[in-house]
CSV table of C-alpha atoms in Angstrom, one decimal:
chain,number,residue,atom,x,y,z
A,1,UNK,CA,73.9,173.5,159.6
A,2,UNK,CA,75.3,175.4,162.6
A,3,UNK,CA,78.2,177.4,161.9
A,4,UNK,CA,81.4,177.8,164.5
A,5,UNK,CA,84.5,180.6,164.9
A,6,UNK,CA,85.9,176.8,164.6
A,7,UNK,CA,86.2,177.6,160.4
A,8,UNK,CA,87.2,173.8,159.5
A,9,UNK,CA,84.3,172.9,161.8
A,10,UNK,CA,81.7,174.8,159.2
A,11,UNK,CA,83.3,172.4,156.0
A,12,UNK,CA,80.7,170.0,154.8
A,13,UNK,CA,81.9,167.2,154.8
A,14,UNK,CA,83.9,167.3,158.0
A,15,UNK,CA,83.3,164.6,161.1
A,16,UNK,CA,83.2,167.0,163.7
A,17,UNK,CA,80.7,170.0,162.9
A,18,UNK,CA,79.2,172.3,165.5
A,19,UNK,CA,76.3,169.4,165.8
A,20,UNK,CA,78.2,167.1,166.4
A,21,UNK,CA,80.6,167.2,169.6
A,22,UNK,CA,82.2,163.9,170.8
A,23,UNK,CA,84.0,163.6,173.4
A,24,UNK,CA,87.3,161.6,173.9
A,25,UNK,CA,90.3,161.5,175.5
A,26,UNK,CA,93.6,162.9,174.3
A,27,UNK,CA,97.2,164.0,175.4
A,28,UNK,CA,100.2,165.9,173.6
A,29,UNK,CA,103.6,166.5,174.1
A,30,UNK,CA,104.0,164.3,177.1
A,31,UNK,CA,101.1,165.7,178.8
A,32,UNK,CA,99.3,162.8,180.7
A,33,UNK,CA,95.7,162.5,178.7
A,34,UNK,CA,92.7,164.1,179.3
A,35,UNK,CA,89.1,164.9,178.0
A,36,UNK,CA,88.5,166.5,175.6
A,37,UNK,CA,85.8,167.1,172.5
A,38,UNK,CA,86.5,167.3,168.9
A,39,UNK,CA,85.2,170.1,167.1
A,40,UNK,CA,86.5,170.5,163.1
A,41,UNK,CA,90.0,170.0,163.0
A,42,UNK,CA,90.6,170.7,166.7
A,43,UNK,CA,89.9,169.2,170.3
A,44,UNK,CA,88.3,171.6,173.0
A,45,UNK,CA,90.6,170.8,175.7
A,46,UNK,CA,87.9,170.3,178.7
A,47,UNK,CA,90.2,169.7,181.7
A,48,UNK,CA,91.6,173.3,180.8
A,49,UNK,CA,88.3,174.8,180.3
A,50,UNK,CA,87.1,173.6,183.4
A,51,UNK,CA,90.3,175.7,184.7
A,52,UNK,CA,89.2,178.1,183.8
A,53,UNK,CA,85.9,178.5,185.0
A,54,UNK,CA,84.5,178.4,181.2
A,55,UNK,CA,82.4,175.2,181.8
A,56,UNK,CA,81.4,172.0,184.7
A,57,UNK,CA,82.6,169.1,184.6
A,58,UNK,CA,82.6,168.8,188.5
A,59,UNK,CA,86.4,168.1,188.7
A,60,UNK,CA,86.2,165.1,185.8
A,61,UNK,CA,87.8,166.7,182.7
A,62,UNK,CA,91.0,165.8,183.8
A,63,UNK,CA,91.1,162.4,183.7
A,64,UNK,CA,92.3,159.8,181.7
A,65,UNK,CA,89.2,158.0,180.8
A,66,UNK,CA,85.5,160.0,180.5
A,67,UNK,CA,83.4,157.2,182.7
A,68,UNK,CA,83.7,159.9,185.6
A,69,UNK,CA,82.3,162.7,183.7
A,70,UNK,CA,79.7,160.1,182.0
A,71,UNK,CA,78.1,158.8,185.6
A,72,UNK,CA,77.2,162.9,185.9
A,73,UNK,CA,74.3,161.2,184.2
A,74,UNK,CA,71.8,163.5,181.6
A,75,UNK,CA,71.4,166.3,183.3
A,76,UNK,CA,75.2,167.0,182.7
A,77,UNK,CA,75.3,165.2,179.2
A,78,UNK,CA,72.4,167.9,178.4
A,79,UNK,CA,74.2,171.0,179.7
A,80,UNK,CA,77.9,170.5,179.0
A,81,UNK,CA,76.4,169.9,175.1
A,82,UNK,CA,74.3,173.4,175.5
A,83,UNK,CA,77.2,175.0,176.3
A,84,UNK,CA,79.7,173.7,174.5
A,85,UNK,CA,77.5,175.1,171.4
A,86,UNK,CA,77.6,178.2,173.2
A,87,UNK,CA,81.1,179.1,173.9
A,88,UNK,CA,81.5,177.4,170.0
A,89,UNK,CA,78.5,179.2,167.9
A,90,UNK,CA,80.0,182.0,165.2
A,91,UNK,CA,77.7,184.3,166.4
A,92,UNK,CA,78.4,185.3,170.3
A,93,UNK,CA,81.0,182.2,171.0
A,94,UNK,CA,84.1,182.7,173.1
A,95,UNK,CA,87.7,182.4,170.9
A,96,UNK,CA,89.5,182.2,173.8
A,97,UNK,CA,88.1,178.3,174.8
A,98,UNK,CA,91.2,176.6,174.8
A,99,UNK,CA,91.5,174.3,172.1
A,100,UNK,CA,94.9,172.1,170.3
A,101,UNK,CA,94.9,170.8,167.0
A,102,UNK,CA,94.4,167.5,166.9
A,103,UNK,CA,97.1,167.2,164.6
A,104,UNK,CA,98.9,167.3,167.6
A,105,UNK,CA,97.6,165.6,169.6
A,106,UNK,CA,97.3,161.4,170.8
A,107,UNK,CA,94.5,160.1,171.2
A,108,UNK,CA,93.6,157.4,173.7
A,109,UNK,CA,91.2,154.7,174.6
A,110,UNK,CA,88.0,156.8,175.8
A,111,UNK,CA,86.2,154.9,178.7
A,112,UNK,CA,87.9,152.9,180.6
A,113,UNK,CA,85.8,149.3,179.1
A,114,UNK,CA,84.2,148.0,182.8
A,115,UNK,CA,82.1,145.0,179.9
A,116,UNK,CA,82.1,144.3,177.0
A,117,UNK,CA,79.5,142.1,175.3
A,118,UNK,CA,79.0,141.3,171.7
A,119,UNK,CA,75.7,140.6,169.5
A,120,UNK,CA,74.8,139.3,166.5
A,121,UNK,CA,72.3,141.2,165.7
A,122,UNK,CA,72.0,142.0,161.5
A,123,UNK,CA,69.7,139.8,160.1
A,124,UNK,CA,71.6,139.8,156.9
A,125,UNK,CA,74.8,138.7,158.6
A,126,UNK,CA,73.1,135.9,160.6
A,127,UNK,CA,71.9,134.4,157.6
A,128,UNK,CA,74.9,134.5,155.4
A,129,UNK,CA,76.5,132.6,158.8
A,130,UNK,CA,74.5,130.8,159.4
A,131,UNK,CA,74.0,129.1,156.1
A,132,UNK,CA,77.9,128.7,155.4
A,133,UNK,CA,77.5,126.4,159.0
A,134,UNK,CA,74.2,124.6,158.9
A,135,UNK,CA,72.9,125.6,154.7
A,136,UNK,CA,70.0,127.6,154.2
A,137,UNK,CA,67.1,125.4,155.7
A,138,UNK,CA,68.8,126.2,159.0
A,139,UNK,CA,70.4,129.5,158.8
A,140,UNK,CA,68.5,130.9,161.8
A,141,UNK,CA,68.3,128.9,164.7
A,142,UNK,CA,64.6,129.4,166.2
A,143,UNK,CA,65.5,132.0,169.2
A,144,UNK,CA,66.9,134.4,167.0
A,145,UNK,CA,63.5,136.4,165.6
A,146,UNK,CA,62.9,136.7,169.2
A,147,UNK,CA,66.1,138.0,171.1
A,148,UNK,CA,68.7,139.8,171.0
A,149,UNK,CA,71.7,137.1,170.5
A,150,UNK,CA,75.5,137.8,172.5
A,151,UNK,CA,77.9,137.1,173.8
A,152,UNK,CA,80.4,138.3,176.8
A,153,UNK,CA,83.8,139.6,175.5
A,154,UNK,CA,86.9,140.4,177.4
A,155,UNK,CA,87.3,144.3,178.5
A,156,UNK,CA,90.9,143.4,178.2
A,157,UNK,CA,91.4,143.6,174.5
A,158,UNK,CA,89.4,146.4,173.3
A,159,UNK,CA,92.0,149.1,172.1
A,160,UNK,CA,91.7,152.7,170.5
A,161,UNK,CA,91.7,153.0,166.2
A,162,UNK,CA,95.4,153.0,165.6
A,163,UNK,CA,96.5,149.9,168.0
A,164,UNK,CA,98.5,147.2,166.3
A,165,UNK,CA,96.6,143.5,166.2
A,166,UNK,CA,98.8,140.8,166.7
A,167,UNK,CA,97.6,137.5,164.1
A,168,UNK,CA,96.7,135.2,166.9
A,169,UNK,CA,98.0,131.6,167.5
A,170,UNK,CA,95.0,128.9,168.2
A,171,UNK,CA,94.0,125.8,168.2
A,172,UNK,CA,92.8,124.5,165.0
A,173,UNK,CA,91.0,121.9,163.7
A,174,UNK,CA,93.5,119.5,161.0
A,175,UNK,CA,93.0,116.1,159.2
A,176,UNK,CA,94.7,114.0,161.7
A,177,UNK,CA,93.2,115.9,164.8
A,178,UNK,CA,93.9,119.3,166.3
A,179,UNK,CA,96.6,121.7,165.0
A,180,UNK,CA,98.9,124.4,166.9
A,181,UNK,CA,99.5,127.4,164.4
A,182,UNK,CA,99.0,131.0,163.0
A,183,UNK,CA,95.0,131.7,162.4
A,184,UNK,CA,94.8,131.7,158.6
A,185,UNK,CA,91.2,132.6,158.3
A,186,UNK,CA,91.7,136.2,159.9
A,187,UNK,CA,88.9,138.8,159.3
A,188,UNK,CA,87.4,141.7,161.0
A,189,UNK,CA,83.4,142.7,161.4
A,190,UNK,CA,82.1,145.7,160.9
A,191,UNK,CA,80.0,147.3,163.8
A,192,UNK,CA,79.3,150.0,166.0
A,193,UNK,CA,79.6,149.9,170.0
A,194,UNK,CA,76.7,151.4,172.4
A,195,UNK,CA,78.5,153.1,175.7
A,196,UNK,CA,76.7,152.3,178.7
A,197,UNK,CA,75.6,155.8,180.2
A,198,UNK,CA,74.4,154.7,184.2
A,199,UNK,CA,74.6,151.7,186.7
A,200,UNK,CA,71.2,149.4,187.0
A,201,UNK,CA,71.4,147.2,190.3
A,202,UNK,CA,71.9,143.6,190.4
A,203,UNK,CA,68.8,141.9,190.0
A,204,UNK,CA,67.1,144.6,188.4
A,205,UNK,CA,65.5,144.8,184.6
A,206,UNK,CA,65.6,148.3,182.3
A,207,UNK,CA,63.1,148.5,180.2
A,208,UNK,CA,63.6,149.3,176.7
A,209,UNK,CA,62.9,153.3,177.1
A,210,UNK,CA,65.0,152.9,180.7
A,211,UNK,CA,67.8,151.4,177.9
A,212,UNK,CA,67.6,154.0,175.9
A,213,UNK,CA,67.9,157.1,178.7
A,214,UNK,CA,71.1,155.1,179.8
A,215,UNK,CA,73.6,155.4,176.5
A,216,UNK,CA,75.8,157.6,176.1
A,217,UNK,CA,76.6,157.3,172.6
A,218,UNK,CA,78.0,155.5,170.4
A,219,UNK,CA,81.5,154.3,168.1
A,220,UNK,CA,82.5,152.7,165.0
A,221,UNK,CA,84.0,148.7,166.9
A,222,UNK,CA,86.2,146.2,164.4
A,223,UNK,CA,85.5,142.7,166.0
A,224,UNK,CA,88.5,141.2,165.0
A,225,UNK,CA,88.3,137.4,164.5
A,226,UNK,CA,90.0,134.2,164.0
A,227,UNK,CA,87.6,131.7,161.7
A,228,UNK,CA,89.3,128.6,161.8
A,229,UNK,CA,89.6,129.6,165.5
A,230,UNK,CA,86.3,130.5,166.1
A,231,UNK,CA,85.1,127.1,163.4
A,232,UNK,CA,87.0,124.7,166.2
A,233,UNK,CA,85.8,126.0,169.2
A,234,UNK,CA,82.1,127.7,169.3
A,235,UNK,CA,79.9,124.4,169.6
A,236,UNK,CA,78.5,124.1,172.4
A,237,UNK,CA,79.6,127.6,173.9
A,238,UNK,CA,79.4,130.0,171.7
A,239,UNK,CA,83.2,132.6,170.4
A,240,UNK,CA,86.0,132.2,172.9
A,241,UNK,CA,90.1,132.4,171.8
A,242,UNK,CA,88.4,133.5,168.2
A,243,UNK,CA,87.8,136.9,169.6
A,244,UNK,CA,89.8,137.8,172.3
A,245,UNK,CA,92.8,139.4,170.0
A,246,UNK,CA,91.8,142.8,170.2
A,247,UNK,CA,88.5,144.6,169.2
A,248,UNK,CA,89.3,148.2,168.1
A,249,UNK,CA,86.5,151.5,168.7
A,250,UNK,CA,86.9,154.6,167.4
A,251,UNK,CA,87.8,157.2,169.2
A,252,UNK,CA,85.5,159.2,169.5
A,253,UNK,CA,81.8,158.5,171.5
A,254,UNK,CA,79.8,160.2,168.8
A,255,UNK,CA,76.4,160.9,172.0
A,256,UNK,CA,72.4,160.1,171.1
A,257,UNK,CA,71.9,163.4,171.6
A,258,UNK,CA,73.8,164.3,167.9
A,259,UNK,CA,72.3,161.4,166.2
A,260,UNK,CA,68.6,162.0,167.3
A,261,UNK,CA,67.9,164.2,164.4
A,262,UNK,CA,68.4,160.8,161.9
A,263,UNK,CA,66.6,158.0,164.1
A,264,UNK,CA,65.0,155.8,161.8
A,265,UNK,CA,63.0,152.4,161.7
A,266,UNK,CA,65.5,149.2,161.6
A,267,UNK,CA,64.9,146.0,159.8
A,268,UNK,CA,61.2,144.5,159.1
A,269,UNK,CA,60.2,142.8,162.0
A,270,UNK,CA,59.6,138.7,160.8
A,271,UNK,CA,57.1,138.4,164.4
A,272,UNK,CA,56.1,140.4,167.7
A,273,UNK,CA,58.4,141.0,170.4
A,274,UNK,CA,57.8,140.1,173.6
A,275,UNK,CA,56.8,142.9,175.4
A,276,UNK,CA,59.7,143.5,177.0
A,277,UNK,CA,61.8,144.0,173.9
A,278,UNK,CA,59.1,146.2,172.4
A,279,UNK,CA,59.8,149.7,171.6
A,280,UNK,CA,57.8,153.1,171.7
A,281,UNK,CA,59.6,154.8,169.1
A,282,UNK,CA,62.9,153.7,166.7
A,283,UNK,CA,65.4,152.5,168.4
A,284,UNK,CA,68.0,153.0,164.5
A,285,UNK,CA,70.0,155.7,162.9
A,286,UNK,CA,70.4,156.5,159.7
A,287,UNK,CA,74.5,155.8,159.4
A,288,UNK,CA,76.3,155.6,156.8
A,289,UNK,CA,78.3,152.9,157.0
A,290,UNK,CA,81.6,151.7,155.0
A,291,UNK,CA,84.6,149.5,155.7
A,292,UNK,CA,88.4,149.6,153.5
A,293,UNK,CA,90.9,147.2,153.1
A,294,UNK,CA,94.9,148.8,152.3
A,295,UNK,CA,92.9,152.2,150.6
A,296,UNK,CA,90.4,150.3,148.5
A,297,UNK,CA,86.3,150.4,149.7
A,298,UNK,CA,85.2,147.1,150.6
A,299,UNK,CA,81.4,147.3,151.2
A,300,UNK,CA,78.6,149.7,152.1
A,301,UNK,CA,75.9,149.5,154.3
A,302,UNK,CA,73.6,151.2,157.0
A,303,UNK,CA,73.4,151.0,160.2
A,304,UNK,CA,69.4,151.0,159.4
A,305,UNK,CA,69.5,147.5,158.4
A,306,UNK,CA,70.2,146.0,162.2
A,307,UNK,CA,67.3,143.4,163.5
A,308,UNK,CA,67.9,144.6,167.3
A,309,UNK,CA,68.4,148.4,168.8
A,310,UNK,CA,71.4,149.3,170.7
A,311,UNK,CA,68.5,149.9,173.3
A,312,UNK,CA,66.8,146.6,173.0
A,313,UNK,CA,70.4,144.7,173.4
A,314,UNK,CA,70.5,146.5,177.1
A,315,UNK,CA,67.5,145.5,177.8
A,316,UNK,CA,67.6,142.1,177.5
A,317,UNK,CA,71.0,142.2,178.7
A,318,UNK,CA,69.9,142.7,182.5
A,319,UNK,CA,66.3,140.3,181.6
A,320,UNK,CA,67.9,137.8,184.4
A,321,UNK,CA,69.1,140.8,186.5
A,322,UNK,CA,72.9,141.4,185.4
A,323,UNK,CA,74.0,144.9,186.5
A,324,UNK,CA,74.8,147.4,184.1
A,325,UNK,CA,78.3,150.0,184.5
A,326,UNK,CA,79.2,153.0,183.3
A,327,UNK,CA,81.3,152.2,180.8
A,328,UNK,CA,79.8,148.7,179.5
A,329,UNK,CA,80.6,148.9,175.7
A,330,UNK,CA,78.3,146.6,173.9
A,331,UNK,CA,78.7,146.1,169.9
A,332,UNK,CA,75.6,145.9,167.8
A,333,UNK,CA,77.3,142.7,165.9
A,334,UNK,CA,78.0,142.7,162.0
A,335,UNK,CA,76.6,145.3,160.2
A,336,UNK,CA,75.2,143.7,156.9
A,337,UNK,CA,73.2,144.4,154.1
A,338,UNK,CA,71.9,142.1,151.5
A,339,UNK,CA,74.0,142.2,148.6
A,340,UNK,CA,77.7,140.7,148.9
A,341,UNK,CA,79.3,144.8,148.2
A,342,UNK,CA,77.2,145.5,151.6
A,343,UNK,CA,78.5,142.8,154.4
A,344,UNK,CA,80.6,143.8,157.5
A,345,UNK,CA,82.9,140.2,157.3
A,346,UNK,CA,84.8,138.4,154.7
A,347,UNK,CA,83.2,135.5,155.8
A,348,UNK,CA,80.4,136.6,154.3
A,349,UNK,CA,82.2,138.1,150.9
A,350,UNK,CA,84.0,135.6,150.5
A,351,UNK,CA,81.6,132.4,151.3
A,352,UNK,CA,84.0,131.6,153.6
A,353,UNK,CA,87.2,132.1,151.2
A,354,UNK,CA,85.5,129.7,148.7
A,355,UNK,CA,84.6,133.3,146.1
A,356,UNK,CA,88.0,135.3,146.5
A,357,UNK,CA,88.0,139.4,146.0
A,358,UNK,CA,90.4,141.6,145.0
A,359,UNK,CA,92.1,144.3,146.5
A,360,UNK,CA,94.4,146.8,144.6
A,361,UNK,CA,95.1,143.9,141.6
A,362,UNK,CA,95.4,141.5,144.5
A,363,UNK,CA,93.2,137.8,145.0
A,364,UNK,CA,92.0,137.7,148.8
A,365,UNK,CA,89.9,136.1,151.0
A,366,UNK,CA,91.0,136.5,154.4
A,367,UNK,CA,93.8,139.4,155.8
A,368,UNK,CA,97.0,138.6,155.9
A,369,UNK,CA,100.0,140.4,157.8
A,370,UNK,CA,100.5,144.2,157.5
A,371,UNK,CA,97.3,144.8,156.0
A,372,UNK,CA,95.4,147.9,157.7
A,373,UNK,CA,91.8,148.5,157.7
A,374,UNK,CA,89.7,150.9,158.5
A,375,UNK,CA,85.8,151.2,159.9
A,376,UNK,CA,84.4,154.4,158.1
A,377,UNK,CA,80.5,156.3,159.3
A,378,UNK,CA,79.0,159.3,159.3
A,379,UNK,CA,75.0,160.3,159.2
A,380,UNK,CA,74.7,162.8,156.4
A,381,UNK,CA,72.6,166.2,157.6
A,382,UNK,CA,71.3,169.2,155.6
A,383,UNK,CA,74.7,170.6,154.4
A,384,UNK,CA,76.0,168.6,157.1
A,385,UNK,CA,77.8,165.6,158.6
A,386,UNK,CA,77.8,163.7,162.0
A,387,UNK,CA,81.5,161.1,161.7
A,388,UNK,CA,82.6,159.4,163.9
A,389,UNK,CA,86.2,159.9,163.2
A,390,UNK,CA,88.4,156.7,162.3
A,391,UNK,CA,88.7,153.3,163.4
A,392,UNK,CA,91.6,151.4,161.9
A,393,UNK,CA,94.0,148.8,162.8
A,394,UNK,CA,97.4,146.7,161.2
A,395,UNK,CA,97.4,143.5,161.6
A,396,UNK,CA,101.4,142.1,162.8
A,397,UNK,CA,102.7,138.7,162.5
A,398,UNK,CA,101.8,136.1,164.5
A,399,UNK,CA,104.3,135.5,167.8
A,400,UNK,CA,104.8,131.8,167.3
């Protein structure tokens, strides 16, 4: 446990100790958004710290997104982390480092999302959903255990935690053909998102080792899903409007460096992967995850149940020579354990709506207007935790 002169950072159950130092974008009292780092219950004002000559962000910290800082590369990431650790340390730190109270700040989307791709990388989730759509004998498609499956989503609908999400209208399957109405089977997906921190060129492939070095950090991610729209549209090209209503991410990007002590193996392999997907070291992290509805915890799981790591997903994304950009967001796909109380979506938890759950004394199958869904995550160290902060959204009624 590293101690800071900011006393709240020394709380063993706090999300933002000195060992974390996640990056975000904030504003205070109508001032323009700028870059910051969370520490305890405060935010280091990186723009002000750079103006005072305390750190060197090469002029990138006064901007409303972290992309330009991230694009400086791994050496800059490491140097800034080391310098902030020095300035914030209990011994030898600098109490004149400019900070603001997190309670006084508005948090913004931390990056300019250049592209968004969502994967389907939890074997438990893929099997459970496959059973609902195709039966247990065909739950996993033939290619699933050989490569990461994903779809290209909408970067334009990625929003920061706290942004309301409106129930979508959609074309659904009716008894006598398609009908037009608000989605009745609105769902969440408990995921993590990886932030790509380096470009790759058109026509180039990225190895798993290179992909790992390209990942700047991770966020919590809720890929809101209209299941009735999805069921009608998904064949033959997969999800489209059912996933375009909104994707919520947490405001703080926890760096790969902060998660390094928690590196671990993922789910056991069913069969060997092709060489381009094989990892020389484990690509997963021991991160406790949970989601709640209206304050009631519904499920708990761990990132280490995943079958494909974000580095493997990124490497596979470039298999065709597809170029990647700083600020690309890669969703892991729903993270589910083997048991009902470890599932990351109501579709699984309720067996497609056939087995309701109880939320604060009420029987539920899917999300209703006015519901608030929150994702939670942290890696537990010895006397400290590396947390992600809130990832919440409230559902507004459809515009009919």
